[in-house]
Amino acid sequence: MDKRWTIKQQPEHKQIIQLAAELGINPVLGALLLQRGITDFEAARYYFKPDIRHLHDPFLMADMEQAVLRIEQAIAAGEKILIYGDYDVDGTTAVTLVYSFFQQQYKHLAYYIPDRHLEGYGISTQGIDFAAANGFSLIIALDCGIKSIDKVVYASSRGIDFIIADHHLPGSDLPAAIAVLDPKRPDCPYPYKELSGCGLGFKLIQAYAEKNGIPLENYNCYLELVAISIACDIVHITGENRTLAHFGLQQLNSSACNGVQALMEVAGKAGNYSIGDIVFMIGPRINAAGRIGDAKQAVELLLAHTLPEARDKGVQINIKNVERKGHDMNITDEALSMIESSDAMLNRKSTVVFSEGWHKGVIGIVASRLTEKYYRPTVVLTRSNGHVAGSARSVVGFDLYEALSDCSDLLLQYGGHKYAAGLTMKPEQVEAFSRRFEEVVSNSITAEQLIPEIQIDTELELHEVDARFFRLLNRFAPFGPENMSPVFLSRGVQVCGRAGLAGTNHLKMAVSQDGSPMFECIAFNQAGWLHEINKSKPFDICYTIEENIWREKRSIQLNIRGIRMGSLVH
């Protein structure tokens, strides 16, 4: 599918020159900083040199005082505390973090991860019954619970209090918990709204530690878990999240805990992990435990006391990941066959596919693959415990959560974010939901939103790219949502010699522009351009700049995102 090239709005030239002069950097880098809201020397210093002391005061969060006080009361009275979390990466890292921290202070606690297939997402009746049967009087729910109004009432009837720490969008009413920690609450004054569930867990232990005189080094050792959650839950890497990710990556790459070290080993990469590496190499393995088996295995791995124990558990989780890949590919193939064999489905502006036999644990991955293929809002449904469960994904700019809200009368429950969500309905509602979802999407999505877009940060002349430019560019990392690796546009480049193929689908070449130095390039899945490029005519490229390491030799490489034989950029 052809992609739109769009150049982001450029800051005023005067601002660019002024900031670049103040910092002593290339104006292109000054423009990139201004696009990210960095407007002066002090903001740039904080951006380029994050400081753990710059984290916000956790007590700025609504209900944090009550949360810490209730935990203190539970510990003083010897109550049993249950740490409860979702079964995905964000939930399991959050449980590991909070459980590990409080285990240093207190022994009467345990953790609970609901079974994806038997209990479903969020706080379950079974989980509350487990707590009641085992004498727990306080549940700390992480990465879930913001809409569990009835479950909190039920827990209260059984003598159990709740503290909820959830980063998802709340409904019109909040659960009647002792404390509801959620920066997205309309009445919450906390200055940063985009924390992950594990990040919220970190703020809770930070608050408890500060109030109880526990030094920073006793809890900043968990920042690698926060970095993993930030990467895998695809939250913004701005502000406080960027600081947490920065120090979390440092820890992961220098002194990872046993469980994370074991995951790095089975992933086949010893160190120097980026946010992207976590997303593609560590995250799927943690998720595989909950998708195929029991997510408690992921927590057990992350809590492993010795490296041999962690390695044993890592091997088992890796086996689950291989099994997950098999389900993933088979279901994707089935879904593609359904769509391709139906003109009606091909011509829709949304995709809704359903099969009773699909494995619930991988439908989210399948939804992502279908969205990538057809580039439209997508829902993948399967049978689960007498109901139909689904996973939904969206395209840039289209609010999936709002679309599901317009279908809420057909759903038993739903929750999530703008671009990813989960839902449950009665089997008899599948057809009606498919029709309604298509109607809602058709009425609200724009034609442009249905065409994939490459957002270009700014134009760049290749002669400006040197070692210093690249070194400073790397300091924009860690990269992720709202702080993506900058995409540059260079016009009128020419191939040096001839372009060739790397494998069967990838293009390998070297380019220069108006006498600039020559830069090696890789263009994944763009082999179709080979013939045109070798005609020796100038062409435009958009790309990111990265380091290529080959046989211990390091060089700057352009990772080409798009090629145009004419200037069709706006």
XYZ file of C-alpha atoms in Angstrom:
570
model
C 0.000 0.000 0.000
C 1.380 3.391 -1.032
C 1.977 5.820 1.818
C 1.411 9.530 2.249
C 4.475 11.611 3.011
C 3.670 14.503 5.312
C 6.192 17.007 6.625
C 5.380 18.089 10.168
C 4.738 21.748 10.847
C 8.096 23.502 11.109
C 8.968 25.919 13.938
C 9.633 29.556 13.094
C 13.042 30.042 11.467
C 13.982 32.724 14.004
C 13.260 30.327 16.907
C 15.322 27.577 15.276
C 18.370 29.794 14.750
C 18.121 31.256 18.257
C 17.910 27.869 20.007
C 20.630 26.316 17.814
C 22.961 29.229 18.608
C 22.184 29.030 22.326
C 23.014 25.317 22.378
C 25.793 25.371 19.785
C 24.135 22.745 17.592
C 23.046 22.275 13.979
C 19.787 24.178 13.230
C 18.180 20.903 12.093
C 18.651 19.555 15.610
C 17.290 22.827 16.970
C 14.147 22.344 14.880
C 13.744 18.791 16.203
C 13.961 20.044 19.794
C 11.380 22.769 19.189
C 9.025 20.190 17.666
C 9.334 18.261 20.937
C 8.488 21.309 23.037
C 12.094 22.066 24.029
C 12.384 25.840 23.712
C 15.350 26.968 25.844
C 18.696 25.936 27.310
C 17.267 24.693 30.621
C 14.636 22.497 28.958
C 17.291 21.109 26.593
C 19.584 20.327 29.518
C 16.811 18.367 31.225
C 15.966 16.619 27.932
C 19.547 15.592 27.160
C 20.508 14.865 30.786
C 17.520 13.332 32.577
C 17.792 13.411 36.369
C 15.999 10.941 38.627
C 15.529 13.782 41.115
C 13.248 15.492 38.595
C 10.479 12.915 39.054
C 7.208 14.469 40.185
C 6.104 14.352 43.814
C 3.912 11.213 44.007
C 1.667 12.889 46.576
C 0.436 15.251 43.852
C -1.678 12.311 42.664
C -5.284 12.184 43.845
C -5.792 9.595 46.629
C -2.074 8.868 47.101
C -2.213 9.926 50.773
C -5.097 7.514 51.383
C -3.338 4.677 49.517
C -0.130 4.977 51.554
C -2.046 5.357 54.822
C -4.112 2.203 54.159
C -0.964 0.183 53.373
C 0.695 1.464 56.546
C -2.380 0.461 58.563
C -2.394 -3.010 56.988
C 1.280 -3.557 57.768
C 0.910 -2.274 61.341
C -2.073 -4.573 61.959
C -0.495 -7.630 60.310
C -3.183 -7.845 57.611
C -2.654 -9.984 54.540
C -2.140 -7.933 51.354
C -2.773 -9.290 47.837
C -0.992 -7.653 44.878
C -3.324 -8.113 41.878
C -2.391 -7.323 38.269
C -3.289 -7.798 34.636
C -1.755 -10.667 32.645
C 0.097 -8.578 30.055
C 3.624 -7.128 30.236
C 2.488 -3.943 31.989
C 0.484 -5.873 34.570
C 3.071 -8.560 35.310
C 5.937 -6.058 35.623
C 3.760 -3.907 37.900
C 2.986 -6.872 40.161
C 6.657 -7.894 40.236
C 7.719 -4.357 41.167
C 5.171 -3.722 43.944
C 5.407 -7.249 45.365
C 9.239 -7.175 45.395
C 9.343 -3.796 47.131
C 6.852 -4.598 49.874
C 8.369 -8.034 50.409
C 11.448 -6.163 51.650
C 9.299 -4.510 54.311
C 6.654 -7.100 55.087
C 5.997 -10.825 54.768
C 2.179 -11.202 54.834
C 1.565 -10.680 51.159
C 1.057 -12.601 47.940
C 0.296 -11.852 44.298
C -2.499 -12.853 41.938
C -2.736 -12.726 38.138
C -6.151 -13.628 36.648
C -6.321 -16.404 34.073
C -6.795 -14.787 30.648
C -9.039 -17.628 29.444
C -11.063 -18.471 32.570
C -11.366 -15.044 34.223
C -10.713 -12.545 31.442
C -9.367 -9.024 31.761
C -9.467 -7.017 34.971
C -10.614 -7.721 38.499
C -12.525 -10.998 38.638
C -15.017 -12.484 41.076
C -12.730 -15.534 41.281
C -9.829 -13.332 42.344
C -11.880 -11.717 45.106
C -13.130 -15.133 46.248
C -9.514 -16.336 46.375
C -8.607 -13.333 48.540
C -11.550 -13.913 50.898
C -10.877 -17.650 51.205
C -7.248 -16.999 52.089
C -7.757 -14.195 54.584
C -6.626 -11.191 52.523
C -8.216 -7.922 53.645
C -6.471 -5.530 51.233
C -6.032 -5.875 47.460
C -3.738 -3.535 45.534
C -4.913 -3.731 41.897
C -2.376 -2.699 39.243
C -3.029 -1.900 35.562
C -6.714 -2.747 35.972
C -9.778 -1.922 38.057
C -10.736 1.596 36.977
C -14.109 0.325 35.728
C -14.573 -2.503 38.255
C -17.311 -0.730 40.212
C -19.389 -3.849 40.897
C -16.334 -5.961 41.801
C -15.169 -3.421 44.399
C -18.658 -3.436 45.927
C -18.583 -7.246 46.013
C -15.133 -7.229 47.644
C -16.363 -4.790 50.279
C -19.242 -7.139 51.111
C -16.616 -9.790 51.816
C -14.560 -7.523 54.069
C -11.874 -6.664 51.507
C -10.601 -3.155 50.759
C -9.211 -2.104 47.386
C -6.465 0.279 46.305
C -6.662 0.707 42.529
C -3.662 1.914 40.491
C -4.782 1.993 36.865
C -3.730 4.195 33.952
C -6.707 3.465 31.695
C -9.449 5.987 30.992
C -12.053 6.043 33.783
C -15.784 5.953 33.175
C -18.221 8.551 34.500
C -18.097 6.944 37.964
C -15.123 5.682 39.932
C -15.060 2.480 41.988
C -15.697 2.968 45.725
C -12.148 1.903 46.620
C -10.064 3.244 49.513
C -7.926 4.948 46.875
C -8.139 5.229 43.090
C -4.772 6.215 41.613
C -5.235 7.245 37.993
C -3.699 10.416 36.501
C -6.448 10.346 33.863
C -9.102 11.034 36.513
C -10.598 14.441 35.629
C -10.047 15.598 39.226
C -6.420 14.375 39.478
C -3.891 17.252 39.592
C -0.884 15.013 38.875
C 1.090 16.868 36.164
C 1.959 13.858 33.967
C -0.931 11.808 32.558
C 0.763 9.104 30.491
C 2.280 6.741 33.074
C 2.129 2.996 32.422
C 0.483 0.676 34.945
C 3.922 -0.339 36.200
C 4.869 3.350 36.292
C 1.893 3.945 38.594
C 3.093 1.066 40.759
C 6.467 2.804 40.943
C 4.824 6.069 42.054
C 3.016 4.144 44.807
C 6.219 2.635 46.193
C 7.993 5.988 45.764
C 5.305 7.633 47.908
C 5.489 4.901 50.558
C 9.285 5.056 50.587
C 9.429 8.837 50.892
C 6.932 8.861 53.755
C 8.727 6.060 55.590
C 12.319 7.244 55.127
C 13.330 4.464 52.719
C 16.279 5.595 50.543
C 15.998 5.926 46.767
C 18.458 3.100 46.094
C 16.056 0.670 47.780
C 13.465 1.164 45.056
C 15.096 2.671 41.947
C 16.493 -0.843 41.363
C 13.061 -1.648 39.864
C 13.305 0.902 37.060
C 14.201 -1.751 34.470
C 10.703 -3.184 35.007
C 9.194 0.264 34.472
C 11.200 0.679 31.238
C 9.934 -2.704 29.984
C 6.341 -1.694 30.720
C 6.736 1.721 29.060
C 8.122 0.061 25.929
C 5.576 -2.739 25.677
C 2.451 -0.804 26.635
C 3.300 1.768 23.919
C 2.826 4.773 26.207
C 4.313 8.193 25.456
C 8.063 8.523 25.951
C 7.899 12.117 27.075
C 8.340 13.918 30.392
C 8.416 11.616 33.389
C 8.118 8.457 31.277
C 11.233 9.437 29.333
C 13.185 9.877 32.574
C 11.947 6.519 33.898
C 12.758 4.811 30.581
C 16.221 6.421 30.421
C 17.298 5.119 33.822
C 15.452 1.839 33.379
C 17.341 1.129 30.157
C 20.624 1.998 31.857
C 19.887 -0.554 34.564
C 18.655 -3.218 32.143
C 21.830 -2.896 30.070
C 24.242 -2.865 33.016
C 22.780 -4.854 35.914
C 19.557 -6.565 34.883
C 17.773 -8.738 37.438
C 18.049 -12.506 36.989
C 14.724 -12.848 35.203
C 15.378 -10.091 32.689
C 18.911 -11.394 32.103
C 17.468 -14.833 31.312
C 15.016 -13.286 28.836
C 17.850 -11.405 27.144
C 19.771 -14.660 26.805
C 16.917 -16.625 25.193
C 16.235 -13.624 22.922
C 19.830 -13.894 21.656
C 20.975 -10.346 22.417
C 23.284 -9.858 25.380
C 23.002 -6.103 25.878
C 22.658 -2.615 24.418
C 18.860 -2.950 24.349
C 16.772 -0.075 23.009
C 13.059 0.519 23.555
C 12.449 -1.166 20.198
C 14.487 -4.213 21.211
C 12.375 -4.579 24.355
C 9.166 -4.367 22.312
C 10.223 -7.070 19.856
C 12.493 -9.319 21.924
C 11.547 -9.194 25.612
C 7.881 -8.183 25.549
C 6.554 -11.049 23.403
C 8.220 -13.594 25.661
C 6.721 -12.132 28.848
C 3.336 -11.910 27.123
C 3.564 -15.501 25.871
C 3.196 -16.806 29.435
C -0.269 -15.252 29.749
C -1.284 -15.806 26.131
C -0.568 -19.537 26.022
C -0.276 -20.616 29.674
C -0.330 -18.914 33.047
C 0.923 -15.325 33.387
C 2.099 -16.143 36.919
C 5.034 -17.863 35.199
C 6.200 -14.442 33.972
C 6.091 -13.034 37.511
C 7.902 -16.104 38.859
C 10.618 -15.565 36.236
C 10.998 -11.875 37.068
C 11.171 -12.707 40.791
C 13.769 -15.481 40.359
C 16.400 -15.338 43.122
C 19.169 -17.074 41.179
C 20.288 -16.970 37.549
C 20.067 -20.785 37.085
C 16.455 -20.688 38.326
C 15.710 -17.773 35.982
C 17.311 -19.568 33.048
C 15.128 -22.653 33.603
C 11.992 -20.495 33.681
C 13.203 -18.433 30.709
C 13.560 -21.569 28.584
C 9.988 -22.608 29.469
C 8.611 -19.180 28.586
C 10.549 -19.222 25.320
C 8.847 -22.513 24.430
C 5.489 -20.803 25.066
C 6.573 -17.991 22.748
C 7.353 -20.452 19.931
C 3.915 -22.011 20.456
C 2.356 -18.536 20.421
C 3.983 -17.774 17.077
C 2.415 -20.914 15.584
C -1.101 -19.931 16.730
C -0.498 -16.375 15.579
C 0.461 -17.330 12.013
C -2.329 -19.916 11.603
C -5.064 -17.555 12.809
C -3.697 -14.688 10.707
C -3.808 -16.913 7.600
C -7.411 -17.939 8.369
C -8.480 -14.343 8.917
C -6.808 -13.198 5.691
C -8.632 -15.960 3.767
C -11.974 -14.818 5.222
C -11.377 -11.227 4.152
C -9.910 -11.946 0.714
C -12.771 -14.294 -0.213
C -15.443 -11.676 0.529
C -15.906 -8.589 -1.642
C -18.140 -7.120 1.046
C -15.391 -7.400 3.669
C -12.727 -6.061 1.312
C -14.809 -2.966 0.606
C -15.537 -2.075 4.220
C -13.821 0.720 6.140
C -13.398 -1.556 9.161
C -12.506 -5.199 9.697
C -14.435 -7.479 12.054
C -13.590 -11.198 11.899
C -14.879 -13.981 14.144
C -14.146 -17.675 14.579
C -15.143 -19.819 17.530
C -11.935 -21.834 17.559
C -9.299 -19.114 17.574
C -6.915 -18.959 20.514
C -7.900 -16.018 22.692
C -4.314 -15.391 23.737
C -3.122 -14.234 20.301
C -6.094 -12.377 18.805
C -4.506 -9.024 19.752
C -1.426 -9.852 17.680
C -3.648 -10.961 14.786
C -5.613 -7.697 15.018
C -2.330 -5.779 14.735
C -1.290 -7.783 11.672
C -4.639 -7.238 9.932
C -4.514 -3.514 10.707
C -1.057 -3.348 9.169
C -2.253 -5.237 6.069
C -5.532 -3.381 5.360
C -4.893 -0.190 7.335
C -8.291 0.276 8.937
C -9.801 -0.193 12.427
C -9.881 -3.916 13.177
C -11.605 -6.220 15.651
C -10.762 -9.930 15.991
C -13.301 -12.040 17.926
C -13.377 -15.560 19.347
C -15.464 -17.627 21.788
C -14.435 -17.541 25.447
C -16.306 -18.946 28.454
C -19.712 -18.753 26.826
C -19.173 -15.199 25.577
C -17.347 -13.687 22.609
C -14.097 -11.892 23.470
C -12.322 -9.514 21.145
C -9.201 -7.484 20.644
C -9.250 -4.265 18.641
C -6.592 -2.095 16.989
C -6.808 1.236 15.190
C -4.992 3.428 12.684
C -3.275 6.759 13.321
C -5.733 9.493 14.207
C -8.842 7.324 14.686
C -10.121 6.957 18.263
C -11.019 3.298 18.704
C -12.197 3.734 22.288
C -14.753 6.349 21.179
C -15.966 4.041 18.391
C -16.485 1.194 20.877
C -18.335 3.616 23.176
C -20.830 4.105 20.344
C -21.370 0.330 20.342
C -21.509 -0.031 24.137
C -25.165 -1.138 24.221
C -24.089 -4.274 22.314
C -21.156 -5.045 24.634
C -20.886 -6.637 28.060
C -17.681 -4.735 28.730
C -14.886 -2.908 26.940
C -11.782 -0.953 27.856
C -8.460 0.279 26.591
C -6.925 3.207 24.770
C -7.319 5.269 21.611
C -5.453 2.709 19.495
C -5.940 -0.624 21.300
C -8.844 -2.099 23.237
C -10.476 -5.283 24.488
C -14.174 -6.126 24.474
C -16.689 -8.824 25.392
C -20.204 -9.482 24.076
C -22.888 -12.148 23.945
C -22.561 -14.484 20.930
C -25.907 -13.348 19.514
C -24.586 -9.756 19.260
C -21.664 -10.489 16.904
C -23.544 -9.675 13.678
C -25.133 -6.541 15.110
C -21.775 -5.386 16.467
C -20.074 -5.933 13.104
C -22.730 -3.813 11.366
C -22.703 -1.069 14.008
C -18.908 -0.862 14.175
C -18.712 -0.483 10.390
C -21.409 2.198 10.518
C -19.609 4.128 13.278
C -16.235 3.922 11.518
C -17.690 4.846 8.106
C -19.384 7.914 9.537
C -16.348 9.242 11.380
C -13.116 8.138 9.721
C -11.579 10.397 7.066
C -10.219 9.274 3.704
C -6.716 10.362 4.754
C -6.862 8.270 7.922
C -7.294 5.171 5.740
C -3.963 5.776 3.968
C -0.764 4.953 5.911
C 1.316 8.034 6.584
C 5.020 8.627 6.934
C 5.441 11.675 9.134
C 8.653 13.506 8.258
C 10.194 15.667 10.957
C 12.230 17.934 8.698
C 14.355 18.151 5.558
C 18.084 17.430 5.777
C 20.998 17.846 3.409
C 23.217 14.766 3.521
C 26.400 16.846 3.838
C 25.124 17.936 7.296
C 25.316 14.371 8.624
C 28.646 13.805 10.359
C 29.834 12.060 13.533
C 28.892 14.979 15.824
C 25.428 15.319 14.273
C 24.834 11.576 14.745
C 26.166 11.617 18.319
C 23.791 14.439 19.292
C 20.893 12.784 17.459
C 21.396 9.646 19.553
C 20.867 11.713 22.685
C 17.233 12.217 21.630
C 16.735 8.572 22.681
C 15.019 6.677 24.196
C 12.682 6.740 21.229
C 9.007 5.862 21.289
C 5.518 7.375 20.930
C 5.619 11.206 20.890
C 9.444 11.026 20.777
C 10.020 8.849 17.749
C 13.366 8.512 16.021
C 13.390 11.538 13.685
C 12.453 10.916 10.060
C 14.315 13.076 7.567
C 13.656 13.984 3.945
C 16.477 14.411 1.444
C 15.585 15.417 -2.109
C 17.415 14.635 -5.322
C 19.774 11.949 -4.050
C 21.515 9.600 -6.460
C 22.594 6.004 -6.149
C 26.357 5.418 -6.078
C 27.151 2.556 -8.404
C 24.193 0.176 -8.524
C 21.566 -0.805 -5.985
C 21.171 -4.478 -5.148
C 19.030 -6.827 -3.106
C 19.515 -7.971 0.462
C 17.584 -11.211 0.649
C 14.576 -11.181 -1.681
C 12.564 -8.188 -0.441
C 15.084 -5.622 0.773
C 17.032 -2.989 -1.107
C 20.691 -2.303 -0.370
C 22.499 0.688 -1.861
C 24.676 3.728 -1.240
C 23.545 7.278 -1.983
C 24.955 10.786 -2.071
C 23.506 14.236 -2.676
C 25.200 17.120 -4.488
C 28.724 15.893 -3.793
C 28.072 14.856 -0.180
C 29.817 11.883 1.399
C 28.345 8.525 0.432
C 25.942 6.821 2.870
C 25.072 3.144 2.970
C 21.299 2.497 2.968
C 18.932 -0.355 3.737
C 15.316 -0.211 2.523
C 13.278 -3.050 4.027
C 10.502 -4.551 1.893
C 11.165 -2.080 -0.934
C 12.820 -4.338 -3.510
C 10.232 -3.180 -6.058
C 12.181 0.061 -6.516
C 15.342 -1.703 -7.742
C 14.777 -1.213 -11.472
C 13.783 2.481 -11.216
C 16.666 3.401 -8.922
C 19.243 1.815 -11.187
C 18.183 4.151 -14.028
C 20.529 6.690 -12.365
C 17.853 9.390 -12.057
C 17.679 11.517 -8.888
C 15.037 10.525 -6.346
C 13.786 11.587 -2.910
C 14.161 9.499 0.246
C 12.744 9.685 3.744
C 14.700 7.826 6.379
C 15.961 7.476 9.908
C 19.669 7.560 10.731
C 21.145 4.642 12.633
C 24.400 2.917 13.427
C 25.307 -0.194 11.494
C 27.754 -2.645 13.101
C 29.310 -5.188 10.763
C 32.284 -7.301 11.855
C 32.961 -4.846 14.684
C 33.109 -1.919 12.241
C 30.655 0.893 13.020
C 29.211 3.194 10.366
C 26.277 5.561 9.858
C 23.458 3.964 7.862
C 20.239 5.393 6.462
C 17.193 3.218 7.129
C 14.962 4.204 4.234
C 11.256 4.416 5.035
C 10.132 5.590 1.599
C 11.319 6.363 -1.922
C 9.809 8.772 -4.452
C 10.945 9.334 -8.000
C 9.342 12.794 -7.959
C 8.759 15.434 -5.285
C 5.188 14.692 -4.173
C 5.638 15.730 -0.568
C 3.482 18.292 1.242
